[in-house]
Coordinates of N, CA and C in Angstrom, one line a residue:
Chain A
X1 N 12.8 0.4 -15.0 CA 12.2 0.6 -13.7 C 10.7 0.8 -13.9
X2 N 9.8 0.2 -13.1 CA 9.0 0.1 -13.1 C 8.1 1.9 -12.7
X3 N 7.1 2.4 -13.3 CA 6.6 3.4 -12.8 C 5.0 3.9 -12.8
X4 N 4.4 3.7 -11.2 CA 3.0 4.4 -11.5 C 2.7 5.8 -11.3
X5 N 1.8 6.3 -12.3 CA 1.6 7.3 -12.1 C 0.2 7.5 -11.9
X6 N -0.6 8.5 -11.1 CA -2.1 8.6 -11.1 C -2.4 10.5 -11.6
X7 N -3.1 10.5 -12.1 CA -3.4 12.2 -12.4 C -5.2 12.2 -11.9
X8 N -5.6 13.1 -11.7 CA -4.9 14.3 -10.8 C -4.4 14.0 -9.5
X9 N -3.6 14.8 -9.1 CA -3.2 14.8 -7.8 C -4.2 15.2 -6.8
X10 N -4.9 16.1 -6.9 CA -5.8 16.7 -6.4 C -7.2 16.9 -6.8
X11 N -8.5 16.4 -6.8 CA -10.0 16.5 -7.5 C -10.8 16.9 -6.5
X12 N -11.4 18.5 -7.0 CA -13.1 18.5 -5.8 C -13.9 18.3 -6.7
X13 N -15.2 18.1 -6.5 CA -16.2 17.8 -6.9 C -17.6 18.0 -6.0
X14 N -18.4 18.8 -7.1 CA -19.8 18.9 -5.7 C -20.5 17.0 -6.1
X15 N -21.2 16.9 -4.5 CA -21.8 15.9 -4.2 C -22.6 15.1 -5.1
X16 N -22.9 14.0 -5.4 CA -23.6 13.9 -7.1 C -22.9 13.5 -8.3
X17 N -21.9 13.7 -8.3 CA -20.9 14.0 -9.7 C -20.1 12.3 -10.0
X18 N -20.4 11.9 -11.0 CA -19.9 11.1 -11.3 C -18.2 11.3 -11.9
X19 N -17.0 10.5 -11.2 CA -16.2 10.9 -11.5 C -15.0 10.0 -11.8
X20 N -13.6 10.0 -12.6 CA -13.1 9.2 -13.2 C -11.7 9.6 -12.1
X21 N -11.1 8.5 -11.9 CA -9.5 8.5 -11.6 C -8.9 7.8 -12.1
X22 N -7.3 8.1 -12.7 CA -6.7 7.5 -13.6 C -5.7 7.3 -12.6
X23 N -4.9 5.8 -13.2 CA -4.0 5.4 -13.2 C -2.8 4.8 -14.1
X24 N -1.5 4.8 -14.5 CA -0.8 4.7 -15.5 C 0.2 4.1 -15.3
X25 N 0.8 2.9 -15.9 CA 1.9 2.0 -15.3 C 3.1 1.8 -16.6
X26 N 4.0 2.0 -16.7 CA 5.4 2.2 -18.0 C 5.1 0.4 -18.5
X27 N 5.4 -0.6 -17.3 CA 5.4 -2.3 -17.9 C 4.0 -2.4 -17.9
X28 N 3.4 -3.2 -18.9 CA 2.5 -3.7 -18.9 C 2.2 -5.6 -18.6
X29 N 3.7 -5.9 -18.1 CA 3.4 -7.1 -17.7 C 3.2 -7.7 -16.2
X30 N 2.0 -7.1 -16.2 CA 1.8 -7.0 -14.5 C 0.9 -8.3 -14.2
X31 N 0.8 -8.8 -12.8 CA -0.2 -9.9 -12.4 C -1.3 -9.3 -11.9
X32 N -1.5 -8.3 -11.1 CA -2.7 -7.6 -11.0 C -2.5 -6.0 -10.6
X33 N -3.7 -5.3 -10.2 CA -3.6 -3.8 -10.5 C -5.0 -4.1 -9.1
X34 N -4.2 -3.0 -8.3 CA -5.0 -3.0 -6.6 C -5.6 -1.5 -6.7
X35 N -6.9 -1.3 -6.4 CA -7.6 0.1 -5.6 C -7.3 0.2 -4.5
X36 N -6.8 1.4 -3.8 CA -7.0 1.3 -2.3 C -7.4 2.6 -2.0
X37 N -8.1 2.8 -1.3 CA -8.9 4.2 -0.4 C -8.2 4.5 1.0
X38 N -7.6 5.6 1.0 CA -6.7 5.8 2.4 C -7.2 6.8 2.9
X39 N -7.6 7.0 4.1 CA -8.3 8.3 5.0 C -7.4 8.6 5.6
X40 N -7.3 9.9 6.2 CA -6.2 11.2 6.4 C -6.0 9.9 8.0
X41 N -4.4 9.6 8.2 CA -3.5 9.2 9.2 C -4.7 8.0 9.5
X42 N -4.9 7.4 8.3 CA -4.9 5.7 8.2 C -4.0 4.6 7.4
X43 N -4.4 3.3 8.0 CA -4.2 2.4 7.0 C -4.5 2.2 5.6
X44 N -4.6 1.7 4.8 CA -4.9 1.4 3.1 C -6.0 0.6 3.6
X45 N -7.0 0.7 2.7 CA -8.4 0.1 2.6 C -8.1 -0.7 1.2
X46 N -8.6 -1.9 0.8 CA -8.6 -2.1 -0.8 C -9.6 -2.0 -0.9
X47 N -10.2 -1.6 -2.2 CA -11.4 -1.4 -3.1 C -11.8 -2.3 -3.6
X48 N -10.6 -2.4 -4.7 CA -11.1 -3.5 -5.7 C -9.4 -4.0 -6.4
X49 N -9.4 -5.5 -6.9 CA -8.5 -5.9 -7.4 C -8.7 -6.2 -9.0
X50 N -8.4 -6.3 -9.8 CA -8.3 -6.7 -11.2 C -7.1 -7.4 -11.6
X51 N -7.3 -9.0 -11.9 CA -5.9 -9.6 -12.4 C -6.0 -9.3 -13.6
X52 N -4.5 -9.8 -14.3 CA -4.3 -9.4 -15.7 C -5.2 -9.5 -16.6
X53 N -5.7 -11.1 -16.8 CA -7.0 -11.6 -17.6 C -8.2 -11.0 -17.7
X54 N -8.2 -10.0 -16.6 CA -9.4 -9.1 -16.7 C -9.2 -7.9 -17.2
X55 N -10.6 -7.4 -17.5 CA -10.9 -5.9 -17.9 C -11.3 -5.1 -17.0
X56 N -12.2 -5.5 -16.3 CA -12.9 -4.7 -15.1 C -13.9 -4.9 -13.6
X57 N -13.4 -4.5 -12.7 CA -14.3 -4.9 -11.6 C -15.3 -4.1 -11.0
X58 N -16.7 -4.7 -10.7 CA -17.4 -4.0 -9.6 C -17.4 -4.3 -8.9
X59 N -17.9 -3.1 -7.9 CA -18.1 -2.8 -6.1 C -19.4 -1.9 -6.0
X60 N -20.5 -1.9 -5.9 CA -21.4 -0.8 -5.2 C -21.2 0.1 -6.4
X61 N -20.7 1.3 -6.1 CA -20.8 2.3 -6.5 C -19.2 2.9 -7.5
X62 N -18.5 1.4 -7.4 CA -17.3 1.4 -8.1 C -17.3 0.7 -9.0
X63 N -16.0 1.0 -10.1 CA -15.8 0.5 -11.3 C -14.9 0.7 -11.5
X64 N -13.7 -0.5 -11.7 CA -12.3 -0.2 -12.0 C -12.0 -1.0 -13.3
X65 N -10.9 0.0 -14.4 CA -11.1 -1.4 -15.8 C -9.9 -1.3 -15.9
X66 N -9.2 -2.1 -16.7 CA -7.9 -2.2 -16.9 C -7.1 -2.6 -18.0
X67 N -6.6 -2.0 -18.9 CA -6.4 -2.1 -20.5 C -4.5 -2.4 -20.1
X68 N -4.1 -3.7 -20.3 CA -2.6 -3.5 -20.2 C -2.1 -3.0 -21.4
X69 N -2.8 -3.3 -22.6 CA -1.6 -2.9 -23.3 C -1.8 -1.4 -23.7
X70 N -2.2 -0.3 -23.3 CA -2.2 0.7 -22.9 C -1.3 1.5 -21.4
X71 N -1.6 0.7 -20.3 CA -0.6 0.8 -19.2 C -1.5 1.7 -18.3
X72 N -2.9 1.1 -18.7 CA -4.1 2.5 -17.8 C -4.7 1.8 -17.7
X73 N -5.1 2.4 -16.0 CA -6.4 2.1 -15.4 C -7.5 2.9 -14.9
X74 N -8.7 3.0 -14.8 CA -9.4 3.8 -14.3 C -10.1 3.2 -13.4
X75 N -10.7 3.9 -12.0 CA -11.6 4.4 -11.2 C -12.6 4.9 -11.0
X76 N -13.5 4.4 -11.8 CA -14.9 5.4 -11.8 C -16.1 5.3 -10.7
X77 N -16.6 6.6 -10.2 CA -17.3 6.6 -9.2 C -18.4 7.3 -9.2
X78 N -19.6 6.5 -8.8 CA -20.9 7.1 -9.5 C -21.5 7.4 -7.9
X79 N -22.4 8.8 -8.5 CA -23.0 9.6 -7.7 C -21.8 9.7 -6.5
X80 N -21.1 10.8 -6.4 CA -20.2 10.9 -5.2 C -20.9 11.5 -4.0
X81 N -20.4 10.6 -2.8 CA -20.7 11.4 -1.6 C -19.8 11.9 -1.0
X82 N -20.1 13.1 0.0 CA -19.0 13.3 1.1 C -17.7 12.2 1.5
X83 N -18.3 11.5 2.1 CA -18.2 9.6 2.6 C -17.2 9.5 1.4
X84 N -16.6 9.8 0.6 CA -16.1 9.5 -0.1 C -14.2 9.7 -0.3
X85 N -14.8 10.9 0.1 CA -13.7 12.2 0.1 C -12.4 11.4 0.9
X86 N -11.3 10.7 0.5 CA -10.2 10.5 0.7 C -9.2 10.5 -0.3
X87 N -8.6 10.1 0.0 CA -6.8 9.4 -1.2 C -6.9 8.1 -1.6
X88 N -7.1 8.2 -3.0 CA -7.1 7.1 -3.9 C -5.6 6.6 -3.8
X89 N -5.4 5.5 -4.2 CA -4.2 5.1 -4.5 C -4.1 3.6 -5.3
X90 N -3.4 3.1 -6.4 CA -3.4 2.4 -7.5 C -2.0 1.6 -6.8
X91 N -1.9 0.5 -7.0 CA -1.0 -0.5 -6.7 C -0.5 -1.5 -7.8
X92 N 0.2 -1.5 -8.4 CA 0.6 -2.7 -9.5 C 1.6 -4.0 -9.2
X93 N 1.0 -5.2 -9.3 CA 1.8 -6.4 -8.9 C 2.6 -6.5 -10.1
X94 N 4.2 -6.6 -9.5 CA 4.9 -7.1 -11.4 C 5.5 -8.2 -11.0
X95 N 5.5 -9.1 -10.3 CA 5.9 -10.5 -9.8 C 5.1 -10.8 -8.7
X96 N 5.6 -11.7 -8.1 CA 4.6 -12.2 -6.7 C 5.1 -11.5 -6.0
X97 N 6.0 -10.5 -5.7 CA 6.6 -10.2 -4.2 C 6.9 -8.7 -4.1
X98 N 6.2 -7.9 -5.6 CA 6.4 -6.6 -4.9 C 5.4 -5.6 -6.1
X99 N 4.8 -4.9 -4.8 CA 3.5 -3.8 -5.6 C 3.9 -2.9 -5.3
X100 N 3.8 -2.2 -6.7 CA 4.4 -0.4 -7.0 C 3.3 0.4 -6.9
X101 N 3.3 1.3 -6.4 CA 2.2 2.6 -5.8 C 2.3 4.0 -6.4
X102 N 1.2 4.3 -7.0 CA 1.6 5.4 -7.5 C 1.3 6.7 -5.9
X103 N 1.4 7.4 -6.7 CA 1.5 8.5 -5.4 C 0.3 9.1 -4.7
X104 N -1.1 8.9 -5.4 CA -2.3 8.8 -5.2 C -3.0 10.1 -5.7
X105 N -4.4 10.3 -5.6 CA -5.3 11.0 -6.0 C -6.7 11.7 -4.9
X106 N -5.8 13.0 -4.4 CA -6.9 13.3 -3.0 C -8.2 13.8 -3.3
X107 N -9.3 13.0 -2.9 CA -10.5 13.5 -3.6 C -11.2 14.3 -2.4
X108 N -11.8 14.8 -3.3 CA -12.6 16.2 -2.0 C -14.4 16.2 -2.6
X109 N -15.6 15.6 -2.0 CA -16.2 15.7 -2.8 C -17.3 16.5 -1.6
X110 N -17.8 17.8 -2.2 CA -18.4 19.0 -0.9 C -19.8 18.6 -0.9
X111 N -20.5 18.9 0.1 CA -21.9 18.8 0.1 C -22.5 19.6 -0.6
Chain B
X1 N -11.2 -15.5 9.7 CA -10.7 -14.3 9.0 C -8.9 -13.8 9.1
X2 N -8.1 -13.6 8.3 CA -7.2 -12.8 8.1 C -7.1 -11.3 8.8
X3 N -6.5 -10.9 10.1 CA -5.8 -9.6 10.0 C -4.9 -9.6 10.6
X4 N -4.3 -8.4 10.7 CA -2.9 -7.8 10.5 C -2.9 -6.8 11.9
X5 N -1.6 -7.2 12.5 CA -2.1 -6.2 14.1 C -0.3 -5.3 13.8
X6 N -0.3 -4.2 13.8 CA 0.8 -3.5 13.9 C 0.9 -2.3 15.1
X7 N 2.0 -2.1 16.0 CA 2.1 -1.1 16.8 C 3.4 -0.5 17.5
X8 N 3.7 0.3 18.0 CA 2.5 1.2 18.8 C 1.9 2.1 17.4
X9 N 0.8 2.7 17.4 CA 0.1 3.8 16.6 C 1.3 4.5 16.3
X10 N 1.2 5.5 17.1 CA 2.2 6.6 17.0 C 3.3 6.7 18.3
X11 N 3.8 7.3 17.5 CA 5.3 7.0 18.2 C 6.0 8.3 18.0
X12 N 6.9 9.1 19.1 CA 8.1 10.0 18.9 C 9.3 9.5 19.9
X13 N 10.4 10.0 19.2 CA 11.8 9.7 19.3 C 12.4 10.5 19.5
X14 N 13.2 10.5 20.0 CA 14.7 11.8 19.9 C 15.4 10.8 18.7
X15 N 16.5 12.1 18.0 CA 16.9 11.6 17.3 C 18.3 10.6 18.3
X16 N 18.5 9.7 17.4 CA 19.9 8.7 18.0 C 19.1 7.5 18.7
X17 N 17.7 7.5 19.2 CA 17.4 6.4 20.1 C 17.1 5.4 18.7
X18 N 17.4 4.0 19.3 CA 16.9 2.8 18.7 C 15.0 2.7 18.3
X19 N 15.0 2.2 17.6 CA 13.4 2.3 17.0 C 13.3 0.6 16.6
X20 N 11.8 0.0 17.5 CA 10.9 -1.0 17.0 C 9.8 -1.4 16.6
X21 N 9.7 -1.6 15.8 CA 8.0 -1.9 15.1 C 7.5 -3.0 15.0
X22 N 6.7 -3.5 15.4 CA 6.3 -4.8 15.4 C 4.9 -5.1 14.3
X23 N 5.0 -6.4 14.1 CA 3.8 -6.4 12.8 C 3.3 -8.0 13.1
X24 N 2.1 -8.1 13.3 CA 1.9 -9.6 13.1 C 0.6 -9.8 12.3
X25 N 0.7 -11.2 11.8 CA -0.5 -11.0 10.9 C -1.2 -12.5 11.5
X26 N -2.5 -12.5 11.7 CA -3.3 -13.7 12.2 C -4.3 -14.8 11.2
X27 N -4.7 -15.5 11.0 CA -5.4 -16.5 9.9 C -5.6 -16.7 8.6
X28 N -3.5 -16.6 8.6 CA -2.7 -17.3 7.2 C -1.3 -17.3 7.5
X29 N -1.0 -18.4 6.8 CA 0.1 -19.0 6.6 C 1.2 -19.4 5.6
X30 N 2.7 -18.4 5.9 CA 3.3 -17.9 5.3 C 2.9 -17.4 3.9
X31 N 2.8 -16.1 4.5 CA 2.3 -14.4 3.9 C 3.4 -13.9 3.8
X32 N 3.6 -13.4 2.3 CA 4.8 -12.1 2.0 C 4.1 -11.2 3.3
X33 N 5.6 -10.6 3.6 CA 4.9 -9.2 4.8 C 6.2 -7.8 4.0
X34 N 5.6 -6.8 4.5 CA 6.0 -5.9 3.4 C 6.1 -4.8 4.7
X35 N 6.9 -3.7 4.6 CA 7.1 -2.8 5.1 C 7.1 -1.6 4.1
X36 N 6.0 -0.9 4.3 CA 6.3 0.7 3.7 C 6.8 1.7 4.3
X37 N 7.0 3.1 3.8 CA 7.0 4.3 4.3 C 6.2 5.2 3.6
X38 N 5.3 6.3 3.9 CA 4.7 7.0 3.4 C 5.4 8.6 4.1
X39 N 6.3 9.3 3.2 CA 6.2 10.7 3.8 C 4.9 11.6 3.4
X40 N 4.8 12.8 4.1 CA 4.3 13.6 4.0 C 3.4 13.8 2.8
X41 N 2.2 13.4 2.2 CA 1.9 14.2 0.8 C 2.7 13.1 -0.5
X42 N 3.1 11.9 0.0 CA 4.3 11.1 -1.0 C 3.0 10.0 -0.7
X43 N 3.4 9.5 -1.9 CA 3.4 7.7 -2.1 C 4.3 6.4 -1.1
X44 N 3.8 5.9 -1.1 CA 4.2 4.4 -0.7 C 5.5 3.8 -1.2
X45 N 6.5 3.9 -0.3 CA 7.4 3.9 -0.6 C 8.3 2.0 0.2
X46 N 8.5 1.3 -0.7 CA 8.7 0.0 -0.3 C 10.5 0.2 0.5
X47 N 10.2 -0.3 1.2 CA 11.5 -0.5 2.3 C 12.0 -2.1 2.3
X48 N 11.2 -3.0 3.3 CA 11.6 -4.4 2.9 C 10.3 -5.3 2.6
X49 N 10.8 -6.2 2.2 CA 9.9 -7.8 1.8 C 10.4 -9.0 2.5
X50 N 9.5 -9.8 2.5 CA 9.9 -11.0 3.5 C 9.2 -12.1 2.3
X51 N 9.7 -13.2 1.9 CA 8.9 -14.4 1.5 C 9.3 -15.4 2.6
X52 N 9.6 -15.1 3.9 CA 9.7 -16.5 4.6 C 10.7 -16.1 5.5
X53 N 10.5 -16.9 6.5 CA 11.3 -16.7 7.7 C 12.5 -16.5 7.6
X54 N 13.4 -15.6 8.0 CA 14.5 -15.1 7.7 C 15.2 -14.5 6.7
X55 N 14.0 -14.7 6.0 CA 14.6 -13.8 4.3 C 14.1 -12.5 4.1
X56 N 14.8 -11.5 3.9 CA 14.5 -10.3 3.8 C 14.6 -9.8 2.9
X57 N 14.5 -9.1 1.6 CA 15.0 -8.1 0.6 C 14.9 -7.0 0.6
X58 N 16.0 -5.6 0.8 CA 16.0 -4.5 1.5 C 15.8 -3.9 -0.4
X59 N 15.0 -2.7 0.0 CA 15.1 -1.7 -1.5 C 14.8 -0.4 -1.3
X60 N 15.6 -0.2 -0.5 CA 16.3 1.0 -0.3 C 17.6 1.4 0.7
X61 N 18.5 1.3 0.4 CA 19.5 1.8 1.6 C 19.2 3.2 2.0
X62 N 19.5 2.0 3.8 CA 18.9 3.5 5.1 C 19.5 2.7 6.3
X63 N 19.2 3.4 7.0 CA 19.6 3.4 8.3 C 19.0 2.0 9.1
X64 N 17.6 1.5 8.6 CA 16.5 1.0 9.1 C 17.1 -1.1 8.4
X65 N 16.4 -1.5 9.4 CA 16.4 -2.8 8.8 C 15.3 -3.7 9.6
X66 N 15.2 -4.9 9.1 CA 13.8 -5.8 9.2 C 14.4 -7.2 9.7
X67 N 13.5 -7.6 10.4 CA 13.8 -9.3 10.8 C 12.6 -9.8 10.8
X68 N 12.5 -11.5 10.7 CA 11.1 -11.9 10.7 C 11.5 -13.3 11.3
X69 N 11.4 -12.8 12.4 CA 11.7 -14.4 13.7 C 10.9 -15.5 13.6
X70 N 9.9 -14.9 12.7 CA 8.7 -15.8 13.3 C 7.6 -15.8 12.1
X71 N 7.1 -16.8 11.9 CA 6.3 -16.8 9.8 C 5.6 -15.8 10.0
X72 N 4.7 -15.3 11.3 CA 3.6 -14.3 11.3 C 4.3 -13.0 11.2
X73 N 5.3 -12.9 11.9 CA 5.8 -11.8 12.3 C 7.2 -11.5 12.0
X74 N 6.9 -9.6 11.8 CA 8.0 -8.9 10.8 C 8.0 -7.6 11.8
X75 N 9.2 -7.2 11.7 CA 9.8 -6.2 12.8 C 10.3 -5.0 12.2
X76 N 10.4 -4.0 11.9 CA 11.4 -2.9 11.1 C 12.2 -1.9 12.8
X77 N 13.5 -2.5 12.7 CA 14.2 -1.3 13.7 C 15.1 -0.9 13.2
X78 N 15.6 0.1 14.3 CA 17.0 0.9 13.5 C 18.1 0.9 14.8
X79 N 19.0 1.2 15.1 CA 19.9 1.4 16.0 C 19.7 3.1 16.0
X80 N 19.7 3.9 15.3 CA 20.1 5.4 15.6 C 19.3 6.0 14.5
X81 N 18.0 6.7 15.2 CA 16.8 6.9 14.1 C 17.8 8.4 13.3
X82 N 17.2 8.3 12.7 CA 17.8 10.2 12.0 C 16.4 10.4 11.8
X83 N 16.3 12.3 11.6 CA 15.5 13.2 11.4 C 14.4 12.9 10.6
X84 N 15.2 12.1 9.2 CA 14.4 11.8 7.9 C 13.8 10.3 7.9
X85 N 13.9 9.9 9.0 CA 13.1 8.6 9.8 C 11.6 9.0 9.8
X86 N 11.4 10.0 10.1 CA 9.8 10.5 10.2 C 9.2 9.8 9.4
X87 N 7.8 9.4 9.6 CA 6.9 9.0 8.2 C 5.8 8.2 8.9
X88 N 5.4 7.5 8.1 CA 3.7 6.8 8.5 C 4.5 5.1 8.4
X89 N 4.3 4.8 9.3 CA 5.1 2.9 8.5 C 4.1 2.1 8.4
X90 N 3.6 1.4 7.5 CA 2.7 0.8 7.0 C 3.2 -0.7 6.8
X91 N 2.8 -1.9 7.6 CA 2.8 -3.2 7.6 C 1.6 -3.6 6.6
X92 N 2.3 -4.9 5.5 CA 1.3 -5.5 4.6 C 1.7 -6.6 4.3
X93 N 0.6 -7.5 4.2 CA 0.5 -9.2 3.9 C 0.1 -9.3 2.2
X94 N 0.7 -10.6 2.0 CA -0.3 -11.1 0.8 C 0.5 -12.3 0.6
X95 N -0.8 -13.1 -0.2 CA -0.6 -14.7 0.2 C 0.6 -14.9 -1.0
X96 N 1.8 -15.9 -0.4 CA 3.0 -15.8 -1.0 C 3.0 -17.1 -2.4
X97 N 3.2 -16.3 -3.5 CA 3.2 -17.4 -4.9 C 1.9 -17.4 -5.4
X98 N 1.1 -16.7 -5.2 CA -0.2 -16.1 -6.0 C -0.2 -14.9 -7.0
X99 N -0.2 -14.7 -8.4 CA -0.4 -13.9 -8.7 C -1.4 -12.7 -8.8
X100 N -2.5 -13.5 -8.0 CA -4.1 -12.4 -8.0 C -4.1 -12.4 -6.3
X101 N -3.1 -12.7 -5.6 CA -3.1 -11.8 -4.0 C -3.6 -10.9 -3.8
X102 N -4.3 -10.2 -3.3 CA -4.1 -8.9 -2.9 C -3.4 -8.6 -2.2
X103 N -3.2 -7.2 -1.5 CA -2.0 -6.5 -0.1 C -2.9 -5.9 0.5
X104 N -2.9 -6.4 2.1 CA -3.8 -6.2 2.8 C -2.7 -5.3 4.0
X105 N -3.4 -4.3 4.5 CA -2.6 -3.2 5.3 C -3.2 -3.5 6.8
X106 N -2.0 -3.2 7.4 CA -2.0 -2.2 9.4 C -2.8 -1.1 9.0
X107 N -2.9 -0.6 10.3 CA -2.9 0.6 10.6 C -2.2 1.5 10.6
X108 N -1.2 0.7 10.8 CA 0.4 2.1 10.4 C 0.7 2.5 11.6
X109 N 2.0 2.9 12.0 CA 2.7 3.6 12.3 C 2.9 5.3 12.1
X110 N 2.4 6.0 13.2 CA 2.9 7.6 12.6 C 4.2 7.7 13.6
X111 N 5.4 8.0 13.1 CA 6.7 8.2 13.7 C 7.5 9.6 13.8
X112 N 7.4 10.0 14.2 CA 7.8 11.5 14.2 C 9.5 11.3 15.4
X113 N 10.0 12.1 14.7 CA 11.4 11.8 15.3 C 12.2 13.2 15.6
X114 N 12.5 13.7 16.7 CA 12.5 14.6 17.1 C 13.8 15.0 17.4

């Protein structure tokens, strides 16, 4: 059975702070690995996507990399703002027809 | 452009009434459509998948089930909600037989069942 996991569950951070979120998947034979940003009683936003063949994507002020034969991914986020402050959540494709979620990462970053 | 129209927002029930969700998605053609649940403080929890009109694959047994009448559009209802129906329901697309798709989300559903 397929399983993601993200640590921490919970991260504050003051404003400024460059900061890492992890993600962790048991198969490593995935088609791609999804960012999504969810704000309190919304829909899923995506971030960023990374297919297999790759190592890492940017966005702005994002950086996602992705090592399969390890089964990790990370989220890195430079200079954090308030604006920031939601629920991470990591997605893995293991066929064409179904993405596994880990349980996400609520970030809090204070002025 | 591609989006995804899902409704009503929010929604309460008694418990026992029938429940409908409607999901349509606009500028693509034949899109996996996906139904989540999100409780409380939990993860994303997959309910059904659709690759095509009338095909469903359920992964989880519940009370709740899916139809898709129509290539855009995916429905999740139930005959008789129960208590542990509550949750956020979340409608999602992605282009079908691609392995670098993404999953593109609603707005969701908040359902509270009373």
């Amino acid at each position: 059975k397929q399983e993601v996991t993200q640590i921490p569950a919970a991260l504050s951070v003051p404003e400024g702070e460059n900061l890492v979120l992890n993600c962790s998947f048991t198969d490593s034979a995935i088609y791609n690995l999804q960012w999504f940003r969810q704000d309190p009683g919304k829909g899923l936003t995506s971030l960023l996507l990374i297919q297999s063949s790759q190592r890492e994507q940017t966005s702005g002020r994002l950086n996602a990399s992705l090592d399969k034969s390890s089964g990790r991914s990370t989220l890195y986020i430079a200079a954090s703002q308030p604006g920031d402050s939601a629920t991470y959540l990591c997605a893995v494709l293991y066929n064409f027809n179904k993405f596994y979620f880990g349980s996400g990462t609520k970030l809090n970053v204070k002025p | 452009s591609q989006t995804i129209h899902q409704w009503p927002a929010t929604l309460v029930q008694p418990v026992g009434s029938p429940l409908s969700l409607e999901c349509t998605v606009e500028g693509t053609s034949n899109p996996n459509l996906y139904w989540y649940r999100q409780a409380a403080g939990r993860g994303l929890q997959l309910l059904f998948y659709s690759v095509g009109i009338g095909q469903i694959s359920s992964e989880v047994p519940q009370n709740l089930s899916a139809s898709r009448p129509q290539d855009r559009q995916f429905i999740l209802s139930s005959k008789k909600l129960l208590l542990s129906d509550s949750g956020f329901y979340l409608c999602a697309w992605s282009v079908r037989g691609v392995g670098n798709s993404p999953l593109h989300f609603g707005n969701g559903t908040r359902l509270t069942v009373t």
